[in-house]
Amino acid sequence: MVSGKGGTGKTTVAAALALALATEGRRTLLVEVEGRQGIAQLFGTEALPYEERKIAVAPGGGEVFALAIDAERALLDYLQMFYKLGSAGRALKKLGAIDFATTIAPGLRDVLLTGKACEAVRRTDKAGRYVYDHVVMDAPPTGRVTRFLNVNDEVAGLARIGPIHHQAQAVMKVLKSPQTAVHLVTLLEEMPVQETADGRAELAEAGLPLGRVIVNMVRPHHLDEAALQAAAGKQRAGVAQALSRAGLGGARRGGLAERLVDPLLEQAAEHAERVGLERAQRAVLDGLGVSTYELPLLGRGMDLAGLYELATELRKQVSAE
Amino acid sequence: MSGTVTAVLGTDAPARLEVDRLLDDPQTRIVVCCGSGGVGKTTTAAALGVRAAERGRRVVVLTIDPARRLAQSMGIDSLDNTPRRVAGVGGSGGASGGGELHAMMLDMKRTFDEIVEAHADAERSRAILENPFYQSLSAGFAGTQEYMAMEKLGQLRARDDWDLIIVDTPPSRSALDFLDAPKRLGSFLDGKFIRVLMAPAKVGGRAGMKFLNVGMSMMTGTLSKVMGGQLLKDVQTFVAAMDTMFGGFRTRADATYRLLQAPGTAFLVVAAPEPDALREAAYFVERLAAEDMPLAGLVLNRVHGSGAVQLSAERALAAAENLDEGGIVDQEPGKAGVRGSGTTPEDGSPAAVDEITAGLLRLHAERMQVIAREQQTRDRFTSLHPEVAVAEVAALPGDVHDLAGLRAIGDRLAAGGPAGV
Ligand SMILES: Nc1ncnc2c1ncn2[C@@H]1O[C@H](COP(=O)(O)OP(=O)(O)OP(=O)(O)O)[C@@H](O)[C@H]1O
Ligand SMILES: Nc1ncnc2c1ncn2[C@@H]1O[C@H](COP(=O)(O)OP(=O)(O)OP(=O)(O)O)[C@@H](O)[C@H]1O
Ligand SMILES: [Mg+2]
Ligand SMILES: [Mg+2]
């Protein structure tokens, strides 16, 4: 499960993780549940139907499949499976009953979505081997993820008996087992880190297994505080001379190189302030006592090559343990 | 990618958005800050509120999910769902001329509860509030937050205690959600199936009746089998208790929607100079035009600038490499100035100074690349929508979490020009 504050890179990280886990001939399934077609967008393919499709190959012959789970369709399938509704199912849909039920019955939508993912986790082929080595879900954001996963509590108020109740219990068994990990994506900024802390506490309280915190879009640090102070103070003239030596003009007052010193130092001061804030946020994360992975900010923006790059990075960090 | 930077105020630069003129105009009664997730809607709304109050207006800001420290600095971290006076803004004399800032953060569930309480007697509203369907709807339905933001805006406007209302909009992927989601909730509550559950007899003639009854019994039958018998009872209590209110939801959504079209309302689209955010902004601009909703302009937030644009990224990198090679032998290339390298900056040796300088140059190269990328993205938006006035706000190095920070953003909003350093 990959969660995190909105916009921190949940979809991107989930996709990179599915790729990373698919190396060496493995097969993974990447699922999304919010009807946003984020996976299709990321991989530059047509909208995904409610059907498992091969979407990418990983280095070493692995395969990534993708599925966009649709709660209404899942409910219809479900009713079909238990009650053999036939065309009556379509009539219910037409009447708005299916939409109504999945929208308003507390927990029903969630148990359908997580149920479908758990079914894929448990599915085996004829030889009894798991069809997917890993299932990666691009899950709802931190604020909603605990409720989303804690389906048993959610449907408890409605269904104390019956198939939905059993389904919820089966889902919970998988979700609370060591087979599951909920990873939280964050940036080194105040609000995402705060959400990570809150999310961690909520997951723990619900007995759901926290995986890693994945720090995304990490930027390189070029200068430290000490270097900066030196540059701004005693070494100011030295910096002008160095710029001049590097071919950027005269170092004397008013010379081309000398005029660069102030703006460059100002940029460096901003950089140092940002680095300081990032350090503070990192300290907050350290204080949570969770292990982290880190992914770099890709300067040129996100494309397929970038996604593979992030997957390789994750792979390296996973196997370094 | 080309590293050239076009002049920031080229001939085809868009018109500047005159923020102070907008805020000072007594005709301006509502300012709505829209945009995609994380671009700075809440910050912009709060900064405009502070600025307008200090320029003499009696302002209320409706914020949605503000960062904790920002809420604390405005004294609105207790969720009581009503506006509170913000201390230290406007007021006693000075240039502020009697302006005041009030602020609140939206509690969506409570706003929903209050609608229920206002429209049903005590017993009925208790039945609704305790119903699990209601609880799920009020806490989880996609669009409830947007609906309640609009609802609250309607309430604030109706109170007429303020001469300017500034509205933040909920975090969502798409700016369009703010316009679309309330209708979604409205039509859901007013939808076919709920009408069927409420009063099958009212819908259609005899043939319709028959079909609906079949549908109903099938629906209730299967669902109660699937989820247990309690479900049906809850649905029926819920629907019965909400009966008189359902139609009202859509009517209310429609009324607030019209408020957004009224003269006196101004939309500001907030975006970061990034492809996703500006694409969303463009959609939103087009949608506002289609709906006859008045767009004041685009706030381009977190724009990067440099005081040394004359030095290109390429030249800066070449110069940095030059310094790396300049006799520093005991060091890997590309690591100049990084923590943990051999020389210390304080020792003042030429090698140490070169190392620092190379670091400064690399930082600058990175900054210039960011500026070039942002400029490209903005040019694309400007060529699509040259008519949209723009105010640029520089990226501050840290978060904005106090009144001083909000004032700094306000100053930049008002200056509107290119984001220098
Ligand atoms: N490491 C990275 N480097 C550069 N850009 C990134 C990185 N990770 C994510 N992005 C970009 O950040 C944006 C947000 O990422 P993404 O859509 O994955 O986030 P999300 O958490 O799924 O968002 P939402 O909450 O809207 O679902 C996208 O434009 C994506 O391309
Ligand atoms: N010009 C700026 N310079 C530096 N930081 C900024 C700037 N504008 C906003 N921020 C910071 O960016 C973060 C996001 O801003 P804000 O909360 O206003 O965005 P939002 O659009 O309301 O987000 P959401 O969609 O999550 O509601 C905050 O931490 C804020 O302090
Ligand atoms: Mg996503
Ligand atoms: Mg916000």
PDB file of C-alpha atoms in Angstrom, chain B residues 66-206:
ATOM      1  CA  PRO B  66      -4.624  25.340   6.654  1.00  0.00           C
ATOM      2  CA  ALA B  67      -1.236  24.134   7.894  1.00  0.00           C
ATOM      3  CA  ARG B  68      -1.261  23.874  11.661  1.00  0.00           C
ATOM      4  CA  ARG B  69       1.282  26.623  12.290  1.00  0.00           C
ATOM      5  CA  LEU B  70      -0.453  29.021   9.934  1.00  0.00           C
ATOM      6  CA  ALA B  71      -3.776  28.402  11.684  1.00  0.00           C
ATOM      7  CA  GLN B  72      -2.136  28.955  15.054  1.00  0.00           C
ATOM      8  CA  SER B  73      -0.588  32.208  13.934  1.00  0.00           C
ATOM      9  CA  MET B  74      -4.024  33.474  12.951  1.00  0.00           C
ATOM     10  CA  GLY B  75      -5.609  32.147  16.123  1.00  0.00           C
ATOM     11  CA  ILE B  76      -8.033  29.908  14.273  1.00  0.00           C
ATOM     12  CA  ASP B  77      -6.681  26.536  15.251  1.00  0.00           C
ATOM     13  CA  SER B  78      -9.704  25.723  17.381  1.00  0.00           C
ATOM     14  CA  LEU B  79     -12.353  24.312  15.136  1.00  0.00           C
ATOM     15  CA  ASP B  80     -15.517  26.159  16.048  1.00  0.00           C
ATOM     16  CA  ASN B  81     -16.687  26.797  12.527  1.00  0.00           C
ATOM     17  CA  THR B  82     -17.310  30.525  13.013  1.00  0.00           C
ATOM     18  CA  PRO B  83     -15.077  33.468  12.124  1.00  0.00           C
ATOM     19  CA  ARG B  84     -12.768  34.863  14.814  1.00  0.00           C
ATOM     20  CA  ARG B  85     -11.082  38.232  14.862  1.00  0.00           C
ATOM     21  CA  VAL B  86      -7.384  37.935  14.033  1.00  0.00           C
ATOM     22  CA  ALA B  87      -5.326  39.894  16.534  1.00  0.00           C
ATOM     23  CA  GLY B  88      -2.562  42.141  15.265  1.00  0.00           C
ATOM     24  CA  VAL B  89      -4.100  42.888  11.885  1.00  0.00           C
ATOM     25  CA  GLY B  90      -5.715  46.197  11.001  1.00  0.00           C
ATOM     26  CA  GLY B  91      -7.712  47.903  13.745  1.00  0.00           C
ATOM     27  CA  SER B  92      -6.612  50.857  15.817  1.00  0.00           C
ATOM     28  CA  GLY B  93      -5.834  53.780  13.533  1.00  0.00           C
ATOM     29  CA  GLY B  94      -2.659  53.906  11.489  1.00  0.00           C
ATOM     30  CA  ALA B  95      -2.817  53.449   7.779  1.00  0.00           C
ATOM     31  CA  SER B  96      -5.308  50.651   8.199  1.00  0.00           C
ATOM     32  CA  GLY B  97      -8.267  53.038   8.478  1.00  0.00           C
ATOM     33  CA  GLY B  98     -10.384  50.742  10.625  1.00  0.00           C
ATOM     34  CA  GLY B  99      -9.877  47.537   8.696  1.00  0.00           C
ATOM     35  CA  GLU B 100     -10.399  44.213  10.440  1.00  0.00           C
ATOM     36  CA  LEU B 101      -9.517  40.643   9.673  1.00  0.00           C
ATOM     37  CA  HIS B 102     -11.679  37.749  10.730  1.00  0.00           C
ATOM     38  CA  ALA B 103     -10.817  34.205   9.867  1.00  0.00           C
ATOM     39  CA  MET B 104     -12.071  30.693  10.273  1.00  0.00           C
ATOM     40  CA  MET B 105     -11.327  27.224   9.107  1.00  0.00           C
ATOM     41  CA  LEU B 106     -14.068  25.115   7.672  1.00  0.00           C
ATOM     42  CA  ASP B 107     -15.385  22.148   9.623  1.00  0.00           C
ATOM     43  CA  MET B 108     -17.208  20.290   6.915  1.00  0.00           C
ATOM     44  CA  LYS B 109     -19.008  17.774   9.106  1.00  0.00           C
ATOM     45  CA  ARG B 110     -20.190  20.457  11.454  1.00  0.00           C
ATOM     46  CA  THR B 111     -21.429  22.598   8.586  1.00  0.00           C
ATOM     47  CA  PHE B 112     -23.407  19.620   7.325  1.00  0.00           C
ATOM     48  CA  ASP B 113     -24.767  18.932  10.814  1.00  0.00           C
ATOM     49  CA  GLU B 114     -25.832  22.549  11.103  1.00  0.00           C
ATOM     50  CA  ILE B 115     -27.781  22.381   7.860  1.00  0.00           C
ATOM     51  CA  VAL B 116     -29.595  19.352   9.207  1.00  0.00           C
ATOM     52  CA  GLU B 117     -30.267  21.036  12.534  1.00  0.00           C
ATOM     53  CA  ALA B 118     -31.550  24.148  10.858  1.00  0.00           C
ATOM     54  CA  HIS B 119     -34.037  22.215   8.769  1.00  0.00           C
ATOM     55  CA  ALA B 120     -35.399  19.580  11.093  1.00  0.00           C
ATOM     56  CA  ASP B 121     -36.815  19.549  14.601  1.00  0.00           C
ATOM     57  CA  ALA B 122     -34.640  18.311  17.434  1.00  0.00           C
ATOM     58  CA  GLU B 123     -35.839  14.738  17.394  1.00  0.00           C
ATOM     59  CA  ARG B 124     -35.581  14.305  13.671  1.00  0.00           C
ATOM     60  CA  SER B 125     -32.207  15.907  13.421  1.00  0.00           C
ATOM     61  CA  ARG B 126     -30.895  13.608  16.131  1.00  0.00           C
ATOM     62  CA  ALA B 127     -32.169  10.618  14.176  1.00  0.00           C
ATOM     63  CA  ILE B 128     -30.366  11.874  11.085  1.00  0.00           C
ATOM     64  CA  LEU B 129     -27.120  12.736  12.815  1.00  0.00           C
ATOM     65  CA  GLU B 130     -26.909   9.298  14.401  1.00  0.00           C
ATOM     66  CA  ASN B 131     -27.682   7.419  11.225  1.00  0.00           C
ATOM     67  CA  PRO B 132     -24.658   5.555   9.820  1.00  0.00           C
ATOM     68  CA  PHE B 133     -25.569   6.531   6.280  1.00  0.00           C
ATOM     69  CA  TYR B 134     -25.603  10.153   7.186  1.00  0.00           C
ATOM     70  CA  GLN B 135     -22.292   9.778   8.998  1.00  0.00           C
ATOM     71  CA  SER B 136     -20.697   8.158   6.020  1.00  0.00           C
ATOM     72  CA  LEU B 137     -22.083  10.791   3.690  1.00  0.00           C
ATOM     73  CA  SER B 138     -21.045  13.738   5.819  1.00  0.00           C
ATOM     74  CA  ALA B 139     -17.538  12.433   6.417  1.00  0.00           C
ATOM     75  CA  GLY B 140     -16.629  10.683   3.249  1.00  0.00           C
ATOM     76  CA  PHE B 141     -18.565  11.595   0.123  1.00  0.00           C
ATOM     77  CA  ALA B 142     -16.267  13.015  -2.522  1.00  0.00           C
ATOM     78  CA  GLY B 143     -17.522  16.526  -2.898  1.00  0.00           C
ATOM     79  CA  THR B 144     -18.901  17.075   0.591  1.00  0.00           C
ATOM     80  CA  GLN B 145     -16.037  19.408   1.441  1.00  0.00           C
ATOM     81  CA  GLU B 146     -16.595  21.484  -1.685  1.00  0.00           C
ATOM     82  CA  TYR B 147     -20.322  21.581  -1.070  1.00  0.00           C
ATOM     83  CA  MET B 148     -19.818  22.713   2.514  1.00  0.00           C
ATOM     84  CA  ALA B 149     -17.298  25.354   1.460  1.00  0.00           C
ATOM     85  CA  MET B 150     -19.908  26.811  -0.880  1.00  0.00           C
ATOM     86  CA  GLU B 151     -22.559  26.477   1.800  1.00  0.00           C
ATOM     87  CA  LYS B 152     -20.396  28.350   4.296  1.00  0.00           C
ATOM     88  CA  LEU B 153     -19.692  31.034   1.722  1.00  0.00           C
ATOM     89  CA  GLY B 154     -23.433  31.440   1.253  1.00  0.00           C
ATOM     90  CA  GLN B 155     -23.904  31.748   5.008  1.00  0.00           C
ATOM     91  CA  LEU B 156     -21.141  34.328   5.410  1.00  0.00           C
ATOM     92  CA  ARG B 157     -22.541  36.354   2.547  1.00  0.00           C
ATOM     93  CA  ALA B 158     -26.034  36.212   4.034  1.00  0.00           C
ATOM     94  CA  ARG B 159     -24.789  37.520   7.391  1.00  0.00           C
ATOM     95  CA  ASP B 160     -23.548  40.637   5.664  1.00  0.00           C
ATOM     96  CA  ASP B 161     -21.134  41.416   8.519  1.00  0.00           C
ATOM     97  CA  TRP B 162     -18.164  41.872   6.221  1.00  0.00           C
ATOM     98  CA  ASP B 163     -17.562  43.922   3.140  1.00  0.00           C
ATOM     99  CA  LEU B 164     -15.101  41.428   1.681  1.00  0.00           C
ATOM    100  CA  ILE B 165     -15.138  37.639   1.843  1.00  0.00           C
ATOM    101  CA  ILE B 166     -12.054  35.738   0.751  1.00  0.00           C
ATOM    102  CA  VAL B 167     -12.547  32.061   0.116  1.00  0.00           C
ATOM    103  CA  ASP B 168      -9.956  29.327  -0.005  1.00  0.00           C
ATOM    104  CA  THR B 169     -10.934  26.116  -1.797  1.00  0.00           C
ATOM    105  CA  PRO B 170     -10.403  22.487  -0.748  1.00  0.00           C
ATOM    106  CA  PRO B 171      -7.283  20.559  -1.709  1.00  0.00           C
ATOM    107  CA  SER B 172      -8.148  18.546  -4.762  1.00  0.00           C
ATOM    108  CA  ARG B 173      -6.425  17.379  -7.860  1.00  0.00           C
ATOM    109  CA  SER B 174      -8.444  19.602 -10.092  1.00  0.00           C
ATOM    110  CA  ALA B 175      -9.495  23.190  -9.612  1.00  0.00           C
ATOM    111  CA  LEU B 176     -12.712  22.327 -11.415  1.00  0.00           C
ATOM    112  CA  ASP B 177     -13.816  20.179  -8.482  1.00  0.00           C
ATOM    113  CA  PHE B 178     -14.789  23.287  -6.588  1.00  0.00           C
ATOM    114  CA  LEU B 179     -17.365  24.084  -9.250  1.00  0.00           C
ATOM    115  CA  ASP B 180     -18.480  20.534  -9.993  1.00  0.00           C
ATOM    116  CA  ALA B 181     -18.450  18.685  -6.693  1.00  0.00           C
ATOM    117  CA  PRO B 182     -21.278  20.576  -4.951  1.00  0.00           C
ATOM    118  CA  LYS B 183     -23.618  19.749  -7.795  1.00  0.00           C
ATOM    119  CA  ARG B 184     -22.557  16.139  -7.549  1.00  0.00           C
ATOM    120  CA  LEU B 185     -23.645  15.983  -3.922  1.00  0.00           C
ATOM    121  CA  GLY B 186     -26.781  17.949  -4.718  1.00  0.00           C
ATOM    122  CA  SER B 187     -27.825  15.634  -7.481  1.00  0.00           C
ATOM    123  CA  PHE B 188     -26.870  12.567  -5.513  1.00  0.00           C
ATOM    124  CA  LEU B 189     -29.159  13.619  -2.684  1.00  0.00           C
ATOM    125  CA  ASP B 190     -31.767  14.564  -5.185  1.00  0.00           C
ATOM    126  CA  GLY B 191     -31.103  11.514  -7.325  1.00  0.00           C
ATOM    127  CA  LYS B 192     -33.342   8.986  -8.932  1.00  0.00           C
ATOM    128  CA  PHE B 193     -32.784   6.224  -6.460  1.00  0.00           C
ATOM    129  CA  ILE B 194     -33.352   8.338  -3.404  1.00  0.00           C
ATOM    130  CA  ARG B 195     -36.575   9.606  -4.922  1.00  0.00           C
ATOM    131  CA  VAL B 196     -37.553   6.020  -5.504  1.00  0.00           C
ATOM    132  CA  LEU B 197     -36.824   5.077  -1.935  1.00  0.00           C
ATOM    133  CA  MET B 198     -38.736   8.069  -0.649  1.00  0.00           C
ATOM    134  CA  ALA B 199     -41.881   7.919  -2.655  1.00  0.00           C
ATOM    135  CA  PRO B 200     -42.198   5.269  -5.318  1.00  0.00           C
ATOM    136  CA  ALA B 201     -45.756   6.341  -5.995  1.00  0.00           C
ATOM    137  CA  LYS B 202     -44.744   9.823  -7.028  1.00  0.00           C
ATOM    138  CA  VAL B 203     -42.585   8.599  -9.870  1.00  0.00           C
ATOM    139  CA  GLY B 204     -44.246   7.568 -13.111  1.00  0.00           C
ATOM    140  CA  GLY B 205     -47.557   5.916 -13.767  1.00  0.00           C
ATOM    141  CA  ARG B 206     -48.685   2.398 -13.285  1.00  0.00           C
TER     142      ARG B 206
END
